[in-house]
Structure formats: C-alpha cells, structure tokens
Amino acid sequence: MTSNREIHLASRPIGWPTDDNFRLVETEVPTPGPGQIVVRNQYMSVDPYMRGRMNDVKSYVAPFALDAPLDGAAIGEVVASEAANIAVGTTVLHGLGWREYAVLDATAARPVDPNVAPASAYLSVLGMTGLTAYAGLLEVAAMKPGETVFVSAAAGAVGSLVGQIAKLKGAGRVVGSAGSPAKVERLRALGFDAAFDYHDGPVRDSLRAAAPDGVDVYFDNVGGDHLEAAISVMNLHGRAAICGMIAQYNATEPPAAPRNLALVIGKRLTLRGFLVNDHNDVRSAFVSDVAGWLREGTLSYDETIVDGIENAPSAFLGVLRGDNLGKMLVRV
Amino acid sequence: MTSNREIHLASRPIGWPTDDNFRLVETEVPTPGPGQIVVRNQYMSVDPYMRGRMNDVKSYVAPFALDAPLDGAAIGEVVASEAANIAVGTTVLHGLGWREYAVLDATAARPVDPNVAPASAYLSVLGMTGLTAYAGLLEVAAMKPGETVFVSAAAGAVGSLVGQIAKLKGAGRVVGSAGSPAKVERLRALGFDAAFDYHDGPVRDSLRAAAPDGVDVYFDNVGGDHLEAAISVMNLHGRAAICGMIAQYNATEPPAAPRNLALVIGKRLTLRGFLVNDHNDVRSAFVSDVAGWLREGTLSYDETIVDGIENAPSAFLGVLRGDNLGKMLVRV
C-alpha cells in the first residue's frame, strides 16, 4: 500500500510564515466510505488569501486548524470510488489540496474534462482565479469600454487576467504594476499599454506617469501604497474593486492609510470589496468568454509550477514574496 | 447710503483656523447691472466643507480666493432689481453668503416662498442639507427597511436628518454618535434608538454596544476612528455613504485610520463618496417626502443661530468644533 503525505499547520505564523509553521506528515491512503471518492491530487492551488486563514481570527472562512492538513483548491484523478455517479479515472476539481490523496463526498467534487483544457487550467484561467478577475473587473467595478484600468500585482494569477480581459472588453488603456523588471516585460508582452516596477519610485508618481489621463477602474490586489496611489490618480466617479491586500497579510502592525481616503468624497469614488463566491451569476458568461478567448489564442495564462507536496510550504512563501509569474501551483 | 460688510479670507489656515484668517471689510452696497439683482441677506449657511476650500488645493470646487469675500449658501430679500422676472421684495436662495448685500445675476437666484416655510429652512431641512441626508441615505447607501443605520455627527445638520429619515423610511434600528451628553439626549428625543458620546470610550466599543446585531448602513460625516469603528461593526454587504470627514479637515498630518480597511473584502463592503449635486434626480421625491413629514410634524430640524455678519468667522469655528445643534446659521 502506498503512503499518503500531507502538510499540516504546525503553528500559527506571526508576521511572515516560516518553514517551522508547517509539518510534512505521513499517513495511510484513505479508504472511501459510502458515497465517497479518493482522489490522487495532480495539482493544488497556492493562494495569498490562505495566509489570512492561518490566523486564529473570525473571517469569511474558518481559520485552518492546528495539527491538521491545510486545504485549498486541487485537481486530481479518482482512484477509488464508492459513489455511483463518479467512476475511477474521472478528473475532478475539489477543495482538499495540501495532500497527495484526498477522501471526500462525491457531491463535493466537480468532474472536469481534461481533454478540453490542461488539468491545471481548471485551477487558474478556467477556475476561481479567472472568475475572480472577470467578475471583479466587469461586475464589481463595472468597467466600461474606453476606460483606463489599473491593476496591481498585475503579473500574478488574477492580475494578469484582469489586464488582458480589460483589453479584450475594450478598455481604453490598461496599466499594471509588478515587482520586477522581468514581470514588467511580461506585462508588455501580454498587451498592457503601460507597466511599472513599484520598486522604481513612489507608486503614485509611477502611476501618474503611466496613466496621464487618470484611472477610472482600479483592481486592487495589494492595498497600502497602491490603493493610496490609485485614489490619488482616480478620475471622478472612479470605482475600485478590492480583491486582495497582499501588502499587509504579514503585517504585525495595523497598516496606516490610505491617508487620502477623504478624496473619495470630492471624486465620488466607490471602493468595493468582493469575494468570488458571490458572483456565480456571471459564471456562464465567464466560461463562454474565456473558452472563446482561449480558442482564439487571445488570452494567455502563466503558471509557476513547483514539484512535490513537500515543497508546498515554500511555494506558499514564494507566492507571498511574489516569486510567481501567473498562477502558483504545486504538482503533487 | 447704507454700507455693506463682508468677510474676506485674509490668509489660509494651517490646521485649525483662527480669527486672523478672516477680515471684516466695509464696502459700498453694490448697484445691479442689467439682468442683476441686489439681495440683502437674512441668513447664511456655515458648513464644515468650507474648510477644504480655504486650502489652496485642487478639489471639486475652486479654493476661496485670498482678499476676497468668502461665499456659500444664503437667503435674503431682493432690494434692487434690473431683472424682469424677479421683483424687489422677493425672497431668494443663492450662493453669495458671507456678506450683507450680494449682487448677482438673477439667473443664479432661486425664488422661494417664505410663507411655506421659514426662510432659514431653505438653508437646512428643505435645502442642500436635507437633500444631502436624503440622497446619501436612500440613494448612495440604498438603505432598505429593517436595516440598522449608524450616523456620525448625528446631532449636526445632516446627521440629525439622516437618523430621522432612516426611521421614517423603516430602518430597523438607528444609532447616532455625537460629542456631548446634551446632544446624545437630543438624539434620543429625535427618535434615535441608541446614541452615544464618542468621548466616552473607543468608538468601536460604543458602537458595538449600541448595535449588537451590527450595522448595515453607515452615513459618515466624521471619518477617522468613526469610519474604522463602522467598518469593524458592519455586517456582510454593508454600505457606507461617505459625506464628510470632519475629524481630519484641520489635520496637519495625514490620518492613520481606518487601519482595518482590508475587512471590506471578506465583508464585501462598499464605501462610496458622494456630493449632493450629483443627486438632483431625487429632488422631487425629497421635496415631496420632506414637505409631508414637516406637515405631519414627524420630522424636526434644529438650528443654531449666530447674529451678525461680524460673527460669521466664529460661527464657522464653532461648527468645526461641534458647538452647533443642527444647522449652524448666521442671521446677517
């Protein structure tokens, strides 16, 4: 019998996580109960929002438990089934990543067709990541053709899709910020009209130079100085879709700012936080649009793949540091 | 010939304004040109937003000029007219307060009927103040019956109307904050379900006690710790209408709060700044509702009246300090 390895949360990080916060645990491959399946995971998603669940605070999802496996989106092949409607060999999407073998109720798994798109795409462009970009830009911020869009962490999984979808939906100008010259180069290749490295100077100055006519829509993945800069540069009636604030996930002090928040009054700005699970109403439009763009070859998606479940903690630290281009995945 | 007195901006305040920033200037009563009228002002409005116009910064309205009269909403009687459609003796609402006599194009004045309501009411409950409360609560924050509403600076001109309108429109619970025991007492008399003095402890603690089931709509007149407290206590899908941030109008350092802005994501909050001039589409509903409530006696409005144009600067300092109950007016 093969063994199963999984990653447990050994302790709650204070500030930046370290390897000590995680533990690789060897267990037995689980056996399915009635109505259950066992999935051998192929890929798991590593996402910045998981950092919040490592804190023991009330939030929109329960915190991870100590001394138990972490979880998150994953895709894999069914290797044992006690469920009538899911056969061994089916590829399924589910929520129990951070382990080699997952046992779960068949109702909690969604079969996908690995011949339509590579399995990993269901965790990125065709999955929650893609829907987050699509719904945040088009529903939450209600981008209109001709507008100028700014997206932060633009070389990340969500950001790179936001910028491309904006162009495909008729944005007048798309500006992205990222954390290295290589990423900035990649944004230009993806069709961004302007891109800057936020290390090169105050974000506000870089943004103003990149968007001389101001910003109508800001898609926020960073918070902090990026949100403050966006508020400064936004035009009247601008809208910000607040998706993430990675700048402060590891902060031990509450962040100041944005110190110019009073500008929302005179500029009549709207700042709106959102979670993708509220936007299933646009899922069919999303799937249809994205499938079309992928067929045409007008939408690209980058993946940064780390091999081996034992390296999942360092992949997670990497996504917090911004080591990834596009979606950070672990090939289990 | 009678003389005319007006208040000039002598210098731009740094931090809190002082008497030295203002100058009382004696001039001649102006003579109307073709199409113009001369108005003897009876009341002028003194509003916190005027502080922003004393700074030399680009904003939604031009800054006040130095060594020239300030301006703002006023009501008075036409004493000379070179305009065919406005007769001497008409009561008009216009934008040239801070002076005893104003000369202006007749097209910039709106005749009102002083028999329908006292002249001063056109500067408060029936004017921009009332429309600000009405549109901010019902349009910008889209309050629904049964919801819990929190309004800061609740004993002020706008805040006291927000709370009452919320109750009249079916709010489940209305909570107000104010700066003195007398004001808190007044809020209870106006029908607020709960009210607290923000000096009594951290705003968040007071708000949580006053709104144990959370807040759905926050009408912000204060910013800073009040906005931070509201974000903490707001329920999922809560909306904040950002009308003013009086806590920081005189600040010389950028404010630190709200430090918990990341909560907008998980709670899916919307923060929306607004100006009343964008909401003329609800003016007729507003006039009809407010006139009805005033007739029924279900809506009260407080006024704090200071006599004499020479006391307008101290009335303005008073409104920044919160000396007023309801609308701060100068009887010219």
XYZ file of C-alpha atoms in Angstrom:
664
model
C 0.000 0.000 0.000
C 1.194 3.466 -0.923
C 1.538 6.043 1.765
C -0.042 9.488 1.711
C 1.775 12.680 2.594
C 0.063 15.865 3.671
C 1.037 19.288 5.008
C -0.210 20.266 8.457
C -0.255 23.661 10.076
C 2.186 23.166 12.970
C 1.849 26.666 14.450
C 0.265 29.986 13.533
C 2.654 32.404 11.823
C 3.288 35.777 13.416
C 4.224 38.107 10.599
C 5.914 36.280 7.725
C 5.421 32.493 7.827
C 8.492 30.269 8.141
C 9.100 26.596 7.401
C 8.546 25.897 11.104
C 4.873 26.759 10.763
C 4.364 23.694 8.547
C 4.853 19.969 9.060
C 5.020 17.167 6.477
C 3.045 14.236 7.860
C 2.947 10.714 6.501
C -0.343 8.818 6.804
C -2.110 5.969 5.076
C -4.016 6.393 1.860
C -7.624 6.836 2.995
C -10.419 4.397 2.189
C -13.677 5.809 0.823
C -16.873 5.432 2.834
C -20.292 5.125 1.202
C -20.826 7.945 -1.347
C -17.180 8.935 -1.126
C -14.266 9.011 -3.533
C -10.494 9.031 -3.130
C -8.623 11.465 -5.380
C -4.921 11.356 -6.168
C -4.157 15.067 -6.449
C -2.248 16.196 -9.541
C -2.126 19.946 -8.928
C -3.003 22.160 -5.978
C -3.530 25.884 -5.912
C -1.411 28.123 -3.680
C -3.110 31.442 -2.997
C -2.234 34.523 -0.957
C -5.648 34.551 0.775
C -4.613 31.354 2.589
C -2.367 33.480 4.797
C -5.427 35.004 6.470
C -6.763 31.566 7.344
C -3.557 30.806 9.240
C -4.527 33.431 11.825
C -6.991 32.486 14.511
C -9.471 35.269 13.729
C -13.085 35.308 12.694
C -13.371 35.917 8.983
C -15.413 34.894 5.982
C -13.883 31.414 6.111
C -12.933 29.498 9.219
C -9.251 29.547 10.203
C -7.142 26.480 9.448
C -6.940 24.099 12.392
C -3.587 23.378 14.024
C -2.109 19.882 13.582
C -4.470 19.116 10.711
C -3.943 19.304 6.966
C -4.328 22.660 5.266
C -6.806 22.799 2.403
C -7.416 24.644 -0.828
C -8.414 24.078 -4.432
C -6.951 20.988 -6.114
C -7.474 18.799 -9.137
C -6.784 15.110 -9.497
C -7.873 11.685 -10.631
C -10.336 9.477 -8.838
C -8.515 6.287 -7.746
C -11.271 4.710 -5.649
C -14.987 5.326 -5.649
C -17.934 4.298 -3.505
C -20.131 6.807 -5.346
C -22.442 5.675 -8.136
C -22.024 8.781 -10.260
C -18.225 9.197 -10.265
C -16.097 6.438 -11.792
C -12.463 5.657 -11.095
C -10.363 7.557 -13.627
C -12.505 10.710 -13.608
C -10.659 14.010 -13.240
C -12.273 16.137 -10.533
C -11.891 19.596 -9.058
C -12.328 19.855 -5.278
C -11.240 21.704 -2.159
C -8.833 19.324 -0.420
C -5.371 20.253 -1.583
C -2.183 20.132 0.542
C -2.218 16.316 0.498
C -1.388 13.623 -2.023
C -4.614 11.669 -1.569
C -7.920 13.231 -0.589
C -11.069 11.444 0.538
C -14.299 13.357 0.157
C -18.003 13.068 -0.546
C -18.594 12.760 -4.276
C -21.018 15.697 -4.047
C -18.104 17.963 -3.092
C -16.188 17.161 -6.295
C -16.806 18.591 -9.757
C -15.818 16.385 -12.722
C -13.981 18.267 -15.478
C -12.847 17.239 -18.935
C -9.028 17.188 -19.145
C -9.277 16.996 -22.949
C -10.862 20.456 -23.169
C -8.044 22.153 -21.278
C -4.996 21.019 -19.309
C -5.923 19.963 -15.783
C -4.014 22.864 -14.263
C -6.117 25.402 -16.191
C -9.125 24.472 -14.069
C -7.260 25.903 -11.091
C -6.353 29.133 -12.884
C -7.845 30.689 -16.003
C -10.941 28.456 -16.088
C -11.374 28.347 -12.325
C -11.848 30.669 -9.380
C -8.839 32.714 -10.405
C -10.349 33.526 -13.793
C -13.798 34.181 -12.389
C -12.311 36.490 -9.761
C -10.682 38.577 -12.475
C -13.755 38.563 -14.704
C -16.387 39.332 -12.059
C -14.254 41.868 -10.214
C -13.496 43.850 -13.332
C -16.827 43.646 -15.121
C -19.354 43.317 -12.293
C -17.862 44.836 -9.166
C -16.013 47.691 -10.880
C -18.379 47.722 -13.868
C -15.642 48.616 -16.357
C -16.926 50.312 -19.487
C -15.229 50.361 -22.906
C -12.809 53.237 -23.310
C -11.955 53.483 -19.615
C -8.485 53.384 -18.101
C -7.866 50.389 -15.850
C -5.082 49.984 -13.290
C -4.342 46.601 -11.746
C -1.759 45.907 -9.060
C 0.141 42.626 -8.698
C -0.523 42.551 -12.414
C 1.842 39.686 -13.177
C 0.077 37.478 -10.645
C -2.590 34.903 -11.398
C -5.570 37.236 -11.108
C -3.863 40.462 -12.179
C -2.555 39.167 -15.493
C -6.064 38.023 -16.429
C -7.633 41.318 -15.299
C -5.404 43.307 -17.630
C -5.987 41.055 -20.608
C -9.745 40.811 -20.046
C -9.877 44.599 -19.774
C -8.244 44.935 -23.197
C -10.490 42.231 -24.683
C -13.542 44.072 -23.323
C -12.494 47.394 -24.830
C -10.619 49.278 -22.108
C -9.009 52.424 -23.486
C -5.794 51.943 -21.527
C -4.544 49.238 -19.177
C -1.769 49.845 -16.667
C -0.185 47.227 -14.425
C 2.271 47.293 -11.551
C 4.575 44.442 -10.647
C 7.661 43.724 -8.592
C 10.487 43.035 -11.052
C 11.760 44.115 -14.484
C 11.023 40.638 -15.865
C 7.415 40.882 -14.748
C 7.080 44.351 -16.254
C 8.449 42.953 -19.502
C 5.901 40.142 -19.366
C 3.029 42.600 -18.867
C 4.042 44.472 -22.013
C 4.087 41.164 -23.894
C 0.606 40.401 -22.592
C -0.666 43.634 -24.150
C -0.696 46.032 -21.199
C -0.386 49.608 -22.504
C 1.922 50.544 -19.646
C 3.560 48.729 -16.764
C 5.913 49.728 -13.989
C 8.021 48.150 -11.264
C 6.769 49.504 -7.949
C 10.324 49.467 -6.612
C 11.275 52.225 -9.063
C 9.789 55.094 -7.033
C 6.642 56.227 -5.265
C 3.718 54.273 -6.717
C 1.743 57.464 -7.134
C 4.395 59.042 -9.350
C 4.783 55.917 -11.480
C 1.030 55.559 -11.830
C 0.511 59.179 -12.757
C 3.137 58.881 -15.473
C 1.613 55.650 -16.765
C -1.963 56.979 -16.701
C -1.676 60.675 -17.584
C -5.450 60.952 -18.064
C -6.216 59.317 -14.727
C -7.668 55.964 -13.759
C -11.336 55.010 -13.968
C -11.149 51.476 -12.603
C -8.675 50.133 -10.063
C -8.447 46.408 -9.422
C -6.704 46.136 -6.053
C -4.660 43.093 -5.132
C -2.154 44.936 -2.958
C -3.728 47.643 -0.751
C -1.427 50.056 1.115
C 0.543 52.456 -1.057
C -1.015 51.042 -4.226
C -4.546 51.810 -3.075
C -3.451 55.225 -1.876
C -1.845 55.948 -5.254
C -4.942 54.766 -7.103
C -7.197 57.025 -5.011
C -4.927 59.965 -5.836
C -4.936 59.295 -9.556
C -8.529 58.152 -9.989
C -10.953 60.221 -12.027
C -14.380 61.429 -10.933
C -16.778 58.527 -10.359
C -13.927 56.008 -10.379
C -14.502 52.525 -8.973
C -12.102 50.268 -7.120
C -12.762 46.532 -6.875
C -10.913 45.416 -3.737
C -9.857 41.808 -4.259
C -6.837 41.492 -2.002
C -4.342 43.445 0.082
C -1.247 41.292 -0.056
C 0.908 44.188 1.173
C -0.465 43.710 4.653
C -1.173 39.996 5.023
C 2.037 39.538 7.004
C 1.938 42.878 8.796
C 2.157 42.718 12.576
C 1.041 46.341 12.972
C -2.242 47.619 11.540
C -1.405 49.487 8.343
C -1.939 53.208 8.170
C -3.798 54.569 5.254
C -4.809 55.108 2.644
C -4.169 58.542 4.085
C -6.010 60.280 1.263
C -9.290 58.473 1.776
C -11.163 61.772 2.087
C -10.696 62.179 -1.669
C -13.476 59.640 -2.193
C -15.948 62.400 -1.370
C -14.998 65.068 -3.892
C -14.188 62.497 -6.560
C -17.307 60.443 -5.764
C -15.277 57.242 -5.712
C -16.634 53.816 -4.899
C -14.441 51.259 -3.118
C -15.999 47.822 -3.055
C -14.653 44.656 -1.521
C -15.729 41.368 -3.051
C -15.380 37.606 -2.920
C -15.709 35.476 -5.999
C -18.327 33.179 -4.457
C -20.897 35.984 -4.634
C -20.621 36.103 -8.420
C -21.756 32.749 -9.686
C -24.407 34.580 -11.692
C -21.739 35.535 -14.248
C -20.159 32.115 -14.403
C -21.757 31.068 -17.680
C -20.802 34.333 -19.394
C -17.300 33.896 -17.965
C -16.912 30.332 -19.226
C -18.209 31.248 -22.646
C -15.965 34.317 -22.981
C -12.824 32.631 -21.645
C -13.282 29.459 -23.689
C -13.630 31.633 -26.779
C -10.539 33.685 -25.998
C -8.507 30.545 -25.319
C -9.629 29.043 -28.637
C -8.727 32.265 -30.482
C -5.425 32.450 -28.641
C -6.164 35.988 -27.433
C -5.875 35.182 -23.716
C -2.670 33.865 -22.160
C -2.172 32.468 -18.702
C 1.112 31.949 -16.951
C 1.813 29.211 -14.444
C 4.644 28.814 -11.978
C 4.845 25.153 -11.035
C 6.645 23.735 -8.013
C 7.070 19.971 -7.841
C 6.306 17.819 -4.826
C 3.910 18.152 -1.920
C 6.916 18.571 0.387
C 7.624 21.875 -1.367
C 4.110 23.305 -0.934
C 5.129 25.466 2.073
C 7.955 27.057 0.123
C 5.630 27.568 -2.862
C 3.269 29.351 -0.498
C 6.058 31.544 0.888
C 7.014 32.216 -2.720
C 3.579 33.461 -3.687
C 3.599 35.820 -0.691
C 7.001 37.130 -1.800
C 5.867 37.409 -5.407
C 8.214 34.757 -6.817
C 5.494 33.592 -9.193
C 4.614 34.681 -12.689
C 0.907 33.951 -13.077
C -0.652 31.141 -11.105
C 1.418 29.404 -8.433
C 0.725 25.676 -8.490
C 2.165 22.626 -6.813
C 2.408 19.494 -8.950
C 1.734 16.885 -6.313
C -26.443 105.224 1.574
C -26.050 102.146 3.730
C -22.701 100.401 3.831
C -22.112 96.734 3.159
C -19.955 94.499 5.290
C -18.399 91.256 4.099
C -15.943 88.655 5.363
C -12.746 88.135 3.391
C -10.253 85.333 3.632
C -7.160 87.154 4.901
C -4.842 84.131 4.933
C -5.089 80.376 4.502
C -5.418 78.459 7.772
C -2.813 75.862 8.652
C -4.544 73.361 10.904
C -7.338 74.939 12.900
C -8.468 78.331 11.570
C -8.113 81.378 13.808
C -9.731 84.814 13.751
C -6.639 86.110 11.963
C -7.534 84.136 8.873
C -10.615 86.339 8.377
C -11.109 90.065 7.829
C -14.279 92.141 8.130
C -14.311 94.579 5.219
C -16.627 97.541 4.761
C -17.650 98.369 1.189
C -20.486 100.138 -0.563
C -23.789 98.454 -1.276
C -23.444 97.237 -4.852
C -25.555 98.508 -7.749
C -27.168 95.925 -10.035
C -26.150 95.769 -13.697
C -28.552 94.679 -16.429
C -30.198 91.359 -15.544
C -28.868 91.551 -11.990
C -30.394 91.815 -8.551
C -29.153 93.000 -5.175
C -30.096 90.800 -2.223
C -29.998 91.821 1.440
C -29.009 88.548 3.060
C -31.092 87.369 6.006
C -29.397 84.059 6.771
C -26.236 82.408 5.575
C -25.207 78.809 5.894
C -21.988 77.832 7.710
C -20.774 74.410 6.667
C -17.775 72.239 7.552
C -16.938 71.596 3.873
C -15.951 75.258 3.568
C -12.768 74.430 5.471
C -11.472 72.484 2.475
C -11.968 75.475 0.188
C -9.697 77.540 2.432
C -6.755 75.386 1.348
C -5.088 76.134 -1.956
C -5.584 72.664 -3.404
C -7.365 71.351 -6.447
C -10.699 69.884 -5.463
C -14.253 69.553 -6.690
C -14.803 73.255 -6.087
C -12.253 76.014 -6.555
C -10.483 77.249 -3.418
C -11.597 80.553 -1.916
C -9.504 83.459 -3.152
C -7.435 85.482 -0.710
C -8.537 89.063 -0.003
C -11.952 88.452 -1.496
C -15.268 87.613 0.170
C -15.948 84.015 1.071
C -19.130 82.523 -0.326
C -21.747 79.919 0.499
C -25.478 79.353 0.533
C -27.602 82.299 1.697
C -31.172 83.506 1.634
C -32.419 87.075 1.554
C -34.742 89.671 0.110
C -34.288 91.395 -3.216
C -33.794 95.126 -2.562
C -32.918 96.225 -6.089
C -33.595 94.551 -9.417
C -32.610 95.117 -13.002
C -34.094 91.723 -13.942
C -37.550 91.496 -15.496
C -38.507 88.256 -13.761
C -37.525 88.995 -10.129
C -39.253 91.856 -8.332
C -37.983 93.786 -5.350
C -39.308 92.109 -2.209
C -38.855 88.549 -3.495
C -37.106 86.092 -1.154
C -34.341 84.244 -2.991
C -31.876 81.473 -2.301
C -28.410 81.937 -3.787
C -24.700 81.212 -3.317
C -23.233 84.535 -2.135
C -23.250 84.443 1.633
C -20.592 85.938 3.930
C -21.742 89.482 3.045
C -24.677 91.693 3.982
C -25.573 92.624 0.410
C -24.965 90.411 -2.606
C -25.175 91.408 -6.261
C -25.715 88.568 -8.716
C -27.315 87.597 -11.988
C -30.991 86.896 -11.487
C -30.471 83.518 -13.148
C -28.257 82.459 -10.230
C -31.017 83.074 -7.674
C -33.953 80.802 -6.883
C -37.115 82.491 -5.558
C -38.720 80.677 -2.622
C -41.974 81.214 -0.764
C -41.299 82.321 2.840
C -44.933 81.568 3.692
C -44.484 77.844 3.058
C -41.586 77.511 5.485
C -39.396 79.904 7.476
C -36.647 81.404 5.322
C -33.951 79.603 7.286
C -35.474 76.198 6.478
C -34.467 76.645 2.848
C -30.865 76.527 4.016
C -31.379 73.403 6.102
C -34.147 70.819 6.001
C -35.591 71.943 2.656
C -32.217 72.771 1.106
C -28.916 71.133 0.293
C -28.587 69.887 3.874
C -31.819 67.944 3.653
C -31.117 66.632 0.167
C -27.658 65.505 1.288
C -29.190 63.430 4.074
C -31.959 62.042 1.882
C -29.877 61.154 -1.184
C -26.926 59.844 0.813
C -29.067 57.520 2.886
C -31.543 56.326 0.290
C -29.599 56.511 -2.980
C -25.906 56.251 -2.176
C -26.230 53.759 0.686
C -29.539 52.357 -0.624
C -30.953 51.783 2.857
C -33.640 49.126 2.978
C -36.411 48.805 5.583
C -35.388 46.773 8.594
C -31.700 47.624 8.336
C -29.534 49.086 11.087
C -28.191 52.552 10.322
C -25.308 54.321 12.053
C -24.706 58.026 11.516
C -21.830 60.040 12.962
C -22.040 63.728 13.885
C -25.657 62.759 14.354
C -26.664 65.953 16.141
C -25.386 68.050 13.262
C -27.434 69.476 10.433
C -27.158 66.496 8.098
C -26.809 63.767 10.715
C -29.965 64.622 12.637
C -31.958 64.422 9.405
C -30.306 61.162 8.345
C -31.369 59.458 11.556
C -34.931 60.723 11.403
C -35.346 59.949 7.693
C -33.988 56.454 8.320
C -36.698 55.858 10.937
C -39.386 57.373 8.695
C -38.279 55.070 5.870
C -38.447 51.949 8.027
C -34.952 51.371 9.385
C -34.926 48.619 11.989
C -32.532 50.440 14.291
C -30.867 53.856 14.135
C -27.728 54.681 16.094
C -26.057 58.077 16.310
C -22.806 59.377 17.746
C -22.294 62.917 18.985
C -19.897 64.956 21.081
C -21.750 65.871 24.274
C -24.316 64.488 26.716
C -26.788 67.183 25.666
C -26.514 66.129 22.042
C -26.955 62.481 22.944
C -30.062 63.463 24.875
C -31.350 65.345 21.850
C -30.813 62.333 19.579
C -32.947 60.197 21.868
C -35.662 62.859 21.749
C -35.478 62.809 17.949
C -36.260 59.101 17.955
C -32.806 57.518 17.587
C -32.895 54.002 19.063
C -29.443 54.450 20.563
C -26.933 57.261 20.811
C -23.529 57.667 22.402
C -20.988 60.359 23.195
C -17.798 59.470 21.349
C -15.755 60.860 24.235
C -16.997 58.035 26.457
C -14.599 55.380 25.114
C -13.350 53.788 21.920
C -15.937 54.416 19.213
C -15.854 50.763 18.215
C -16.830 49.596 21.690
C -19.630 52.138 21.982
C -20.916 51.278 18.523
C -20.826 47.550 19.135
C -22.838 48.008 22.311
C -25.341 50.257 20.558
C -25.692 47.983 17.518
C -25.348 44.441 18.865
C -26.583 42.948 15.578
C -24.138 45.001 13.505
C -24.569 47.908 11.126
C -25.872 47.648 7.568
C -25.602 51.289 6.548
C -23.087 53.835 7.791
C -23.543 57.515 6.978
C -20.104 59.026 7.535
C -19.680 62.668 8.465
C -16.555 62.182 10.558
C -14.067 59.691 9.052
C -11.090 58.548 11.161
C -11.936 56.428 14.168
C -15.657 56.564 13.357
C -15.153 55.067 9.908
C -12.799 52.480 11.361
C -15.369 51.541 14.004
C -18.116 51.306 11.396
C -16.014 49.009 9.194
C -15.403 46.771 12.198
C -19.054 46.555 13.155
C -20.607 46.457 9.690
C -22.432 43.362 8.511
C -21.842 41.470 5.278
C -22.709 43.572 2.238
C -22.839 46.758 4.322
C -22.688 50.142 2.593
C -21.107 53.367 3.765
C -22.118 56.693 2.241
C -19.125 58.967 2.771
C -20.437 62.507 3.108
C -17.741 64.211 5.155
C -14.671 63.583 7.290
C -14.745 66.471 9.732
C -12.256 64.690 12.012
C -9.472 65.482 9.585
C -10.377 68.816 7.992
C -7.962 70.611 10.285
C -5.382 67.864 10.469
C -1.838 68.801 9.525
C -0.757 65.149 9.369
C -2.449 62.541 7.174
C -4.832 60.477 9.327
C -3.898 56.929 10.300
C -7.348 55.415 10.205
C -9.128 53.329 9.015
C -6.492 50.700 9.717
C -8.928 47.835 9.143
C -9.772 48.596 5.529
C -8.915 45.036 4.473
C -12.175 43.956 6.121
C -14.046 45.363 3.126
C -13.033 42.235 1.210
C -14.358 39.473 3.425
C -17.420 41.512 4.405
C -17.992 42.671 0.810
C -18.439 46.263 1.970
C -18.995 49.226 -0.305
C -17.615 52.655 0.631
C -18.917 55.387 -1.604
C -18.132 59.076 -1.531
C -20.767 61.465 -2.791
C -21.678 65.088 -3.358
C -25.237 66.292 -3.220
C -25.071 67.983 -6.614
C -24.999 64.586 -8.329
C -28.405 63.716 -6.910
C -30.839 66.216 -8.329
C -32.763 63.290 -9.794
C -34.240 62.608 -6.337
C -35.027 66.231 -5.594
C -38.738 65.983 -6.334
C -39.150 62.848 -4.199
C -37.163 64.611 -1.479
C -39.301 67.759 -1.529
C -42.497 65.758 -1.513
C -41.384 63.496 1.366
C -39.942 66.285 3.494
C -42.880 68.637 2.979
C -45.174 65.814 4.056
C -43.137 64.999 7.151
C -42.969 68.669 8.143
C -46.756 68.997 7.754
C -47.312 65.874 9.846
C -44.796 67.054 12.413
C -42.811 63.834 12.145
C -39.530 65.493 11.125
C -37.730 68.016 13.338
C -34.830 70.234 12.462
C -32.613 72.087 14.867
C -30.926 75.388 14.147
C -28.109 77.148 15.943
C -28.257 80.822 15.017
C -25.456 83.341 15.467
C -26.297 87.011 14.969
C -24.281 89.447 12.884
C -22.062 89.056 9.868
C -19.102 90.056 12.036
C -19.606 86.813 13.962
C -19.587 84.559 10.894
C -15.932 83.504 11.432
C -16.632 82.436 14.994
C -19.785 80.611 13.848
C -17.602 78.775 11.344
C -15.052 77.876 14.022
C -17.985 76.755 16.145
C -19.301 74.353 13.522
C -15.819 72.833 13.173
C -15.684 72.384 16.962
C -19.215 70.986 17.052
C -20.767 73.829 19.042
C -23.931 73.592 16.981
C -27.066 71.534 17.447
C -28.471 71.016 13.956
C -27.824 73.599 11.289
C -25.379 76.433 12.024
C -26.685 79.686 10.563
C -25.688 83.316 10.719
C -28.525 85.815 10.885
C -26.998 88.632 8.881
